Short mmCIF file of C-alpha atoms (C1' of nucleotides) in Angstrom, two decimals:
data_model
loop_
_atom_site.label_atom_id
_atom_site.label_comp_id
_atom_site.label_asym_id
_atom_site.label_seq_id
_atom_site.Cartn_x
_atom_site.Cartn_y
_atom_site.Cartn_z
CA MET I 1166 -0.02 -0.03 0.02
CA ARG I 1167 1.28 3.31 -0.91
CA LYS I 1168 2.21 5.71 1.93
CA ALA I 1169 -0.53 8.30 2.80
CA LYS I 1170 1.83 11.09 2.33
CA ASP I 1171 2.73 10.05 -1.12
CA ILE I 1172 -0.94 9.90 -2.06
CA PHE I 1173 -1.34 13.33 -0.71
CA GLU I 1174 1.72 14.77 -2.39
CA LYS I 1175 0.62 13.24 -5.72
CA TYR I 1176 -2.86 14.69 -5.49
CA ILE I 1177 -1.42 18.12 -4.59
CA SER I 1178 1.11 18.25 -7.47
CA ASP I 1179 -1.58 16.89 -9.90
CA LYS I 1180 -3.67 19.70 -8.91
CA LYS I 1181 -0.85 22.20 -9.15
CA LEU I 1182 -1.10 23.12 -5.55
CA LYS I 1183 1.56 23.29 -3.04
CA PHE I 1184 2.83 20.94 -0.42
CA THR I 1185 3.37 23.26 2.64
CA SER I 1186 4.56 22.47 6.21
CA GLN I 1187 1.12 23.04 7.48
CA ARG I 1188 -0.49 20.56 5.19
CA ASN I 1189 2.08 18.08 6.11
CA PHE I 1190 1.83 18.49 9.71
CA ILE I 1191 -2.06 18.33 9.65
CA LEU I 1192 -1.80 15.13 7.66
CA GLU I 1193 0.59 13.65 10.16
CA THR I 1194 -1.49 14.64 13.12
CA PHE I 1195 -4.66 13.34 11.52
CA LEU I 1196 -3.17 9.96 10.77
CA LYS I 1197 -2.21 9.37 14.36
CA GLU I 1198 -5.90 9.58 15.26
CA GLU I 1199 -7.78 6.42 15.28
CA GLY I 1200 -11.39 7.58 15.83
CA HIS I 1201 -13.65 10.11 14.39
CA ILE I 1202 -12.26 13.50 14.98
CA SER I 1203 -13.93 16.85 14.43
CA THR I 1204 -12.11 19.79 12.73
CA GLU I 1205 -12.07 21.67 15.94
CA GLU I 1206 -10.57 18.74 17.85
CA LEU I 1207 -7.87 18.28 15.29
CA TYR I 1208 -7.15 21.92 15.23
CA LYS I 1209 -6.54 21.78 19.04
CA LYS I 1210 -4.14 18.77 18.62
CA VAL I 1211 -2.31 20.58 15.80
CA SER I 1212 -1.97 23.80 17.53
CA GLN I 1213 -0.28 22.34 20.58
CA LYS I 1214 2.81 21.72 18.53
CA TYR I 1215 2.10 24.31 15.72
CA PRO I 1216 0.60 27.25 17.57
CA SER I 1217 0.55 29.52 14.65
CA ILE I 1218 -1.68 27.51 12.56
CA GLY I 1219 -5.12 28.74 11.90
CA LEU I 1220 -8.35 26.90 12.25
CA ALA I 1221 -9.32 27.77 8.63
CA THR I 1222 -6.22 25.88 7.43
CA VAL I 1223 -7.32 22.77 9.24
CA TYR I 1224 -10.75 23.09 7.52
CA ARG I 1225 -9.15 23.63 4.06
CA THR I 1226 -6.73 20.83 4.58
CA LEU I 1227 -9.22 18.26 5.69
CA LYS I 1228 -11.23 19.18 2.62
CA LEU I 1229 -8.26 18.29 0.48
CA LEU I 1230 -7.83 14.97 2.42
CA SER I 1231 -11.46 14.20 1.63
CA GLU I 1232 -10.97 14.95 -1.93
CA CYS I 1233 -8.07 12.55 -2.29
CA GLY I 1234 -9.75 9.92 -0.43
CA LEU I 1235 -7.54 9.86 2.66
CA ALA I 1236 -10.20 11.17 4.91
CA HIS I 1237 -13.83 10.35 5.18
CA GLU I 1238 -16.67 12.67 6.26
CA ARG I 1239 -19.07 11.40 8.70
CA GLN I 1240 -22.15 13.24 10.38
CA PHE I 1241 -23.41 11.52 13.47
CA GLY I 1242 -26.04 14.07 14.08
CA ASP I 1243 -24.24 16.18 16.72
CA GLY I 1244 -23.92 19.25 14.23
CA GLN I 1245 -20.31 18.67 13.62
CA THR I 1246 -18.79 16.97 10.65
CA ARG I 1247 -16.28 14.38 11.80
CA TYR I 1248 -13.50 12.84 9.82
CA GLU I 1249 -11.81 9.39 9.93
CA HIS I 1250 -9.04 8.12 7.88
CA SER I 1251 -8.99 4.96 5.76
CA TYR I 1252 -5.29 4.68 5.78
CA GLU I 1253 -4.30 1.17 7.14
CA HIS I 1254 -7.87 0.90 8.21
CA VAL I 1255 -10.42 -1.59 6.91
CA HIS I 1256 -13.73 -0.17 6.00
CA HIS I 1257 -16.27 -0.33 8.79
CA ASP I 1258 -19.72 0.93 9.64
CA HIS I 1259 -21.17 2.20 12.77
CA LEU I 1260 -23.65 1.22 15.62
CA ILE I 1261 -24.59 4.44 17.44
CA CYS I 1262 -26.34 4.35 20.82
CA THR I 1263 -28.71 7.27 20.92
CA ARG I 1264 -28.98 7.36 24.64
CA CYS I 1265 -25.28 7.28 25.72
CA GLY I 1266 -23.65 8.04 22.56
CA LYS I 1267 -21.46 4.95 22.37
CA ILE I 1268 -20.35 4.18 18.93
CA VAL I 1269 -19.40 0.58 18.04
CA GLU I 1270 -17.61 -0.13 14.75
CA PHE I 1271 -18.43 -3.28 12.62
CA GLY I 1272 -17.65 -4.63 9.35
CA ASN I 1273 -19.66 -6.88 7.35
CA ALA I 1274 -18.50 -8.32 3.96
CA ASP I 1275 -21.79 -9.65 3.06
CA ILE I 1276 -23.59 -6.22 3.40
CA GLU I 1277 -20.89 -4.69 1.30
CA LYS I 1278 -21.57 -7.47 -1.35
CA LEU I 1279 -25.20 -6.61 -1.47
CA GLN I 1280 -24.45 -2.82 -1.68
CA ASN I 1281 -22.44 -3.56 -4.80
CA ASP I 1282 -25.27 -5.73 -6.32
CA VAL I 1283 -27.72 -2.73 -5.66
CA ALA I 1284 -25.23 -0.27 -7.22
CA ARG I 1285 -24.73 -2.57 -10.30
CA LYS I 1286 -28.50 -2.81 -10.93
CA ASN I 1287 -28.98 0.85 -10.77
CA LYS I 1288 -25.82 1.53 -12.95
CA PHE I 1289 -23.92 3.44 -10.32
CA LYS I 1290 -20.24 3.31 -9.81
CA ILE I 1291 -19.77 3.47 -6.02
CA TYR I 1292 -16.79 4.93 -4.43
CA ALA I 1293 -18.05 5.49 -0.82
CA HIS I 1294 -20.91 4.44 1.43
CA LYS I 1295 -22.19 5.14 4.88
CA LEU I 1296 -24.16 2.78 6.97
CA GLU I 1297 -25.28 3.72 10.27
CA LEU I 1298 -27.53 1.78 12.82
CA TYR I 1299 -29.21 3.86 15.48
CA GLY I 1300 -30.56 2.37 18.52
CA LEU I 1301 -29.89 1.56 22.13
CA CYS I 1302 -27.00 -0.45 23.41
CA HIS I 1303 -27.30 -3.30 25.84
CA GLU I 1304 -26.64 -1.13 28.92
CA CYS I 1305 -29.12 1.50 27.82
CA VAL I 1306 -31.88 -0.85 26.90
CA ASN I 1307 -31.97 -2.03 30.53
CA LYS I 1308 -32.35 1.54 32.09
CA MET Q 7 -52.44 2.08 9.65
CA ARG Q 8 -53.33 4.90 11.68
CA LYS Q 9 -53.70 8.28 10.16
CA ALA Q 10 -50.59 10.41 10.39
CA LYS Q 11 -52.65 13.20 11.97
CA ASP Q 12 -53.86 10.84 14.67
CA ILE Q 13 -50.42 9.85 15.51
CA PHE Q 14 -49.25 13.52 15.72
CA GLU Q 15 -52.23 14.46 17.84
CA LYS Q 16 -51.82 11.63 20.27
CA TYR Q 17 -47.99 12.48 20.75
CA ILE Q 18 -48.88 16.06 21.26
CA SER Q 19 -51.58 15.36 23.89
CA ASP Q 20 -49.46 12.76 25.60
CA LYS Q 21 -46.79 15.24 26.00
CA LYS Q 22 -49.28 17.90 27.30
CA LEU Q 23 -48.47 20.12 24.26
CA LYS Q 24 -51.02 21.87 22.04
CA PHE Q 25 -52.36 21.10 18.67
CA THR Q 26 -52.38 24.44 16.73
CA SER Q 27 -53.36 25.30 13.36
CA GLN Q 28 -49.85 26.04 12.45
CA ARG Q 29 -48.64 22.50 13.48
CA ASN Q 30 -51.67 21.05 11.58
CA PHE Q 31 -50.87 22.92 8.52
CA ILE Q 32 -47.22 22.04 8.32
CA LEU Q 33 -47.88 18.42 8.92
CA GLU Q 34 -50.46 18.44 6.01
CA THR Q 35 -47.98 20.17 3.72
CA PHE Q 36 -45.14 17.93 4.83
CA LEU Q 37 -47.21 14.77 4.04
CA LYS Q 38 -47.81 15.92 0.43
CA GLU Q 39 -44.14 15.94 -0.25
CA GLU Q 40 -42.82 12.80 -1.65
CA GLY Q 41 -39.03 13.55 -1.60
CA HIS Q 42 -36.56 14.87 0.82
CA ILE Q 43 -37.31 18.35 1.76
CA SER Q 44 -35.35 20.88 3.75
CA THR Q 45 -36.73 22.99 6.34
CA GLU Q 46 -36.39 26.16 4.21
CA GLU Q 47 -38.10 24.54 1.23
CA LEU Q 48 -41.01 23.27 3.56
CA TYR Q 49 -41.19 26.71 4.92
CA LYS Q 50 -41.54 28.25 1.56
CA LYS Q 51 -44.40 25.90 0.66
CA VAL Q 52 -46.18 26.45 3.78
CA SER Q 53 -45.81 30.22 3.73
CA GLN Q 54 -47.44 30.44 0.31
CA LYS Q 55 -50.80 29.49 1.99
CA TYR Q 56 -50.08 30.65 5.42
CA PRO Q 57 -47.85 33.70 5.04
CA SER Q 58 -47.80 34.67 8.72
CA ILE Q 59 -46.04 31.55 9.71
CA GLY Q 60 -42.41 31.76 10.96
CA LEU Q 61 -39.39 29.79 9.90
CA ALA Q 62 -38.80 28.86 13.54
CA THR Q 63 -42.21 27.31 13.80
CA VAL Q 64 -41.41 25.07 10.73
CA TYR Q 65 -38.16 24.15 12.56
CA ARG Q 66 -39.78 23.40 15.74
CA THR Q 67 -42.68 21.34 14.05
CA LEU Q 68 -40.28 19.28 12.10
CA LYS Q 69 -38.36 18.36 15.31
CA LEU Q 70 -41.77 17.27 16.97
CA LEU Q 71 -42.60 15.22 13.76
CA SER Q 72 -39.11 13.49 14.09
CA GLU Q 73 -39.73 12.70 17.81
CA CYS Q 74 -43.08 10.93 17.06
CA GLY Q 75 -41.56 9.13 14.04
CA LEU Q 76 -43.46 10.81 11.30
CA ALA Q 77 -40.24 12.38 9.82
CA HIS Q 78 -37.03 11.04 9.36
CA GLU Q 79 -33.78 13.21 9.36
CA ARG Q 80 -31.27 12.83 6.50
CA GLN Q 81 -28.00 14.47 5.80
CA PHE Q 82 -26.87 14.23 2.24
CA GLY Q 83 -23.72 16.25 2.62
CA ASP Q 84 -25.07 19.60 1.37
CA GLY Q 85 -25.04 21.21 4.71
CA GLN Q 86 -28.85 21.12 5.24
CA THR Q 87 -30.85 18.64 7.20
CA ARG Q 88 -33.53 17.10 4.95
CA TYR Q 89 -36.68 15.37 6.09
CA GLU Q 90 -38.80 12.63 4.57
CA HIS Q 91 -41.94 11.17 5.95
CA SER Q 92 -42.47 7.34 6.43
CA TYR Q 93 -46.22 7.68 6.36
CA GLU Q 94 -47.44 5.20 3.75
CA HIS Q 95 -43.92 4.81 2.56
CA VAL Q 96 -41.94 1.60 2.78
CA HIS Q 97 -38.41 2.16 4.15
CA HIS Q 98 -35.68 2.76 1.60
CA ASP Q 99 -32.18 3.75 1.29
CA HIS Q 100 -30.30 6.13 -1.10
CA LEU Q 101 -27.93 5.99 -4.00
CA ILE Q 102 -26.45 9.51 -4.42
CA CYS Q 103 -24.64 10.77 -7.50
CA THR Q 104 -21.89 13.04 -6.19
CA ARG Q 105 -21.67 14.79 -9.64
CA CYS Q 106 -25.16 15.68 -10.74
CA GLY Q 107 -26.90 15.26 -7.31
CA LYS Q 108 -29.41 12.64 -8.49
CA ILE Q 109 -30.80 10.56 -5.76
CA VAL Q 110 -32.12 7.08 -6.36
CA GLU Q 111 -34.07 5.24 -3.68
CA PHE Q 112 -33.83 1.49 -3.23
CA GLY Q 113 -34.94 -1.06 -0.73
CA ASN Q 114 -33.14 -4.29 -0.10
CA ALA Q 115 -34.62 -6.78 2.40
CA ASP Q 116 -31.38 -8.93 2.50
CA ILE Q 117 -29.38 -5.97 3.67
CA GLU Q 118 -31.79 -5.17 6.33
CA LYS Q 119 -31.69 -8.72 7.54
CA LEU Q 120 -27.89 -8.58 7.81
CA GLN Q 121 -28.05 -5.35 9.67
CA ASN Q 122 -30.27 -7.01 12.30
CA ASP Q 123 -27.82 -9.75 12.53
CA VAL Q 124 -25.08 -7.31 13.31
CA ALA Q 125 -27.17 -5.47 15.83
CA ARG Q 126 -28.05 -8.63 17.56
CA LYS Q 127 -24.37 -9.80 17.78
CA ASN Q 128 -23.57 -6.45 19.45
CA LYS Q 129 -26.51 -6.48 21.65
CA PHE Q 130 -28.04 -3.39 20.24
CA LYS Q 131 -31.70 -2.74 19.87
CA ILE Q 132 -32.02 -0.76 16.53
CA TYR Q 133 -34.86 1.44 15.75
CA ALA Q 134 -33.45 3.35 12.77
CA HIS Q 135 -30.75 3.20 10.16
CA LYS Q 136 -29.32 4.99 7.37
CA LEU Q 137 -27.57 3.47 4.25
CA GLU Q 138 -26.18 5.91 1.72
CA LEU Q 139 -24.10 4.78 -1.22
CA TYR Q 140 -22.07 7.48 -2.92
CA GLY Q 141 -20.79 7.36 -6.40
CA LEU Q 142 -21.50 8.37 -10.08
CA CYS Q 143 -24.72 7.54 -11.87
CA HIS Q 144 -24.70 6.06 -15.37
CA GLU Q 145 -24.81 9.47 -17.05
CA CYS Q 146 -22.09 10.96 -15.09
CA VAL Q 147 -19.57 8.03 -15.42
CA ASN Q 148 -19.57 8.73 -19.09
CA LYS Q 149 -18.79 12.43 -18.93
"C1'" DG X 181 -57.08 31.93 33.24
"C1'" DT X 182 -52.72 29.56 32.35
"C1'" DG X 183 -49.01 27.53 30.31
"C1'" DG X 184 -47.42 26.21 26.09
"C1'" DA X 185 -47.02 28.33 20.97
"C1'" DT X 186 -46.12 31.83 17.90
"C1'" DG X 187 -43.42 35.38 15.07
"C1'" DC X 188 -39.79 38.18 15.12
"C1'" DA X 189 -35.14 39.32 15.64
"C1'" DA X 190 -31.14 38.45 17.81
"C1'" DA X 191 -27.82 34.85 19.02
"C1'" DC X 192 -25.47 30.88 18.03
"C1'" DG X 193 -22.06 27.31 16.33
"C1'" DA X 194 -19.93 25.37 12.39
"C1'" DT X 195 -17.79 26.58 8.23
"C1'" DT X 196 -16.44 29.68 4.48
"C1'" DT X 197 -14.33 33.69 2.48
"C1'" DG X 198 -11.73 38.06 1.33
"C1'" DC X 199 -7.50 39.94 2.00
"C1'" DA X 200 -2.75 41.27 2.57
"C1'" DA X 201 1.48 39.18 3.54
"C1'" DG X 202 4.10 34.81 3.07
"C1'" DC X 203 6.30 31.06 0.82
"C1'" DA X 204 6.70 26.75 -2.47
"C1'" DT X 205 7.44 26.27 -7.12
"C1'" DA V 1312 8.71 36.09 -10.32
"C1'" DT V 1313 4.30 33.94 -10.00
"C1'" DG V 1314 0.52 32.53 -7.85
"C1'" DC V 1315 -0.98 29.41 -4.43
"C1'" DT V 1316 -1.37 29.36 0.78
"C1'" DT V 1317 -1.55 31.29 5.17
"C1'" DG V 1318 -3.76 33.38 9.29
"C1'" DC V 1319 -6.88 36.57 10.74
"C1'" DA V 1320 -11.28 38.53 11.02
"C1'" DA V 1321 -15.45 39.27 9.09
"C1'" DA V 1322 -18.96 37.01 6.63
"C1'" DT V 1323 -22.14 33.41 5.89
"C1'" DC V 1324 -25.28 29.52 6.58
"C1'" DG V 1325 -28.41 26.73 8.89
"C1'" DT V 1326 -30.40 26.39 13.20
"C1'" DT V 1327 -31.74 27.76 17.94
"C1'" DT V 1328 -33.37 30.99 21.50
"C1'" DG V 1329 -35.25 34.92 24.24
"C1'" DC V 1330 -39.27 37.45 24.56
"C1'" DA V 1331 -43.70 39.72 24.41
"C1'" DT V 1332 -47.86 38.44 22.68
"C1'" DC V 1333 -51.23 35.02 21.41
"C1'" DC V 1334 -54.33 31.18 21.78
"C1'" DA V 1335 -55.69 26.13 22.75
"C1'" DC V 1336 -56.94 23.87 26.67
#
DNA sequence: GTGGATGCAAACGATTTGCAAGCAT
DNA sequence: ATGCTTGCAAATCGTTTGCATCCAC
């Protein structure tokens, strides 16, 4: 698998953009995260080591990372866009407990296969999907 | 199946709220919609026949309709929350073309079954889900 | 009559944008 | 040298809220 940085650099040079130290550092910090991070949270982490960075730059960089497929946008209904990276991650979906907010990740190859069938039937070429199951987790059901 | 208005009225009286003409008219207008409507769009339709109505009331009423299960929130990534009603609708999911914005609805019982299996394994009690497939539709692939 | 509902405008939080200065190419 | 990028602050967008008035109960 190609290194995430290489993917990002290639995307940037293909688009005649520039690879800046800010973009590099935001990418590195983002890749260290394993969960679903909001722009604001990533900004806080980045600015601890790189205090001069601006929030707008984090927004702009996350958008670039989305465009080149290194980041995926998720909306869990709390009003903030969250991002997770797919680099060295297998794809997964989410079970969300609407009472305590717990999020459980799961992967299911059979569901993915059926999704592809649906796409084929409708002549869509799919490059991303989101599946979210909302409900109550074991602990919250019994409250 | 019970009438949507009855469901709404029961929910409202159970919560000791009041059934106003605004709430009634917003519900009626919403039920006529078959697609995914944003609050702003619904507000425009409602205010054509009921010009004194305020946008905030539409927001507040859609929230109530969500709570009682007559409306479902959807986020398609355009920054707006959209709503669709389940009344006399079978559940369906969405194929979204990220180039032209076309949205195709589909239903797939096998996927739903697998979702329930996943939920059971994780001891979740599911009451809602969202599945969105993002890609390019037939026309846009060939552009 | 009373407490919830309304319309309005102001407030809000997340995100975007305009701009002058800075830096990668 | 050119033009994309930056940080900042102001602007914007969708949504929420405070409040005086209104109305369903």
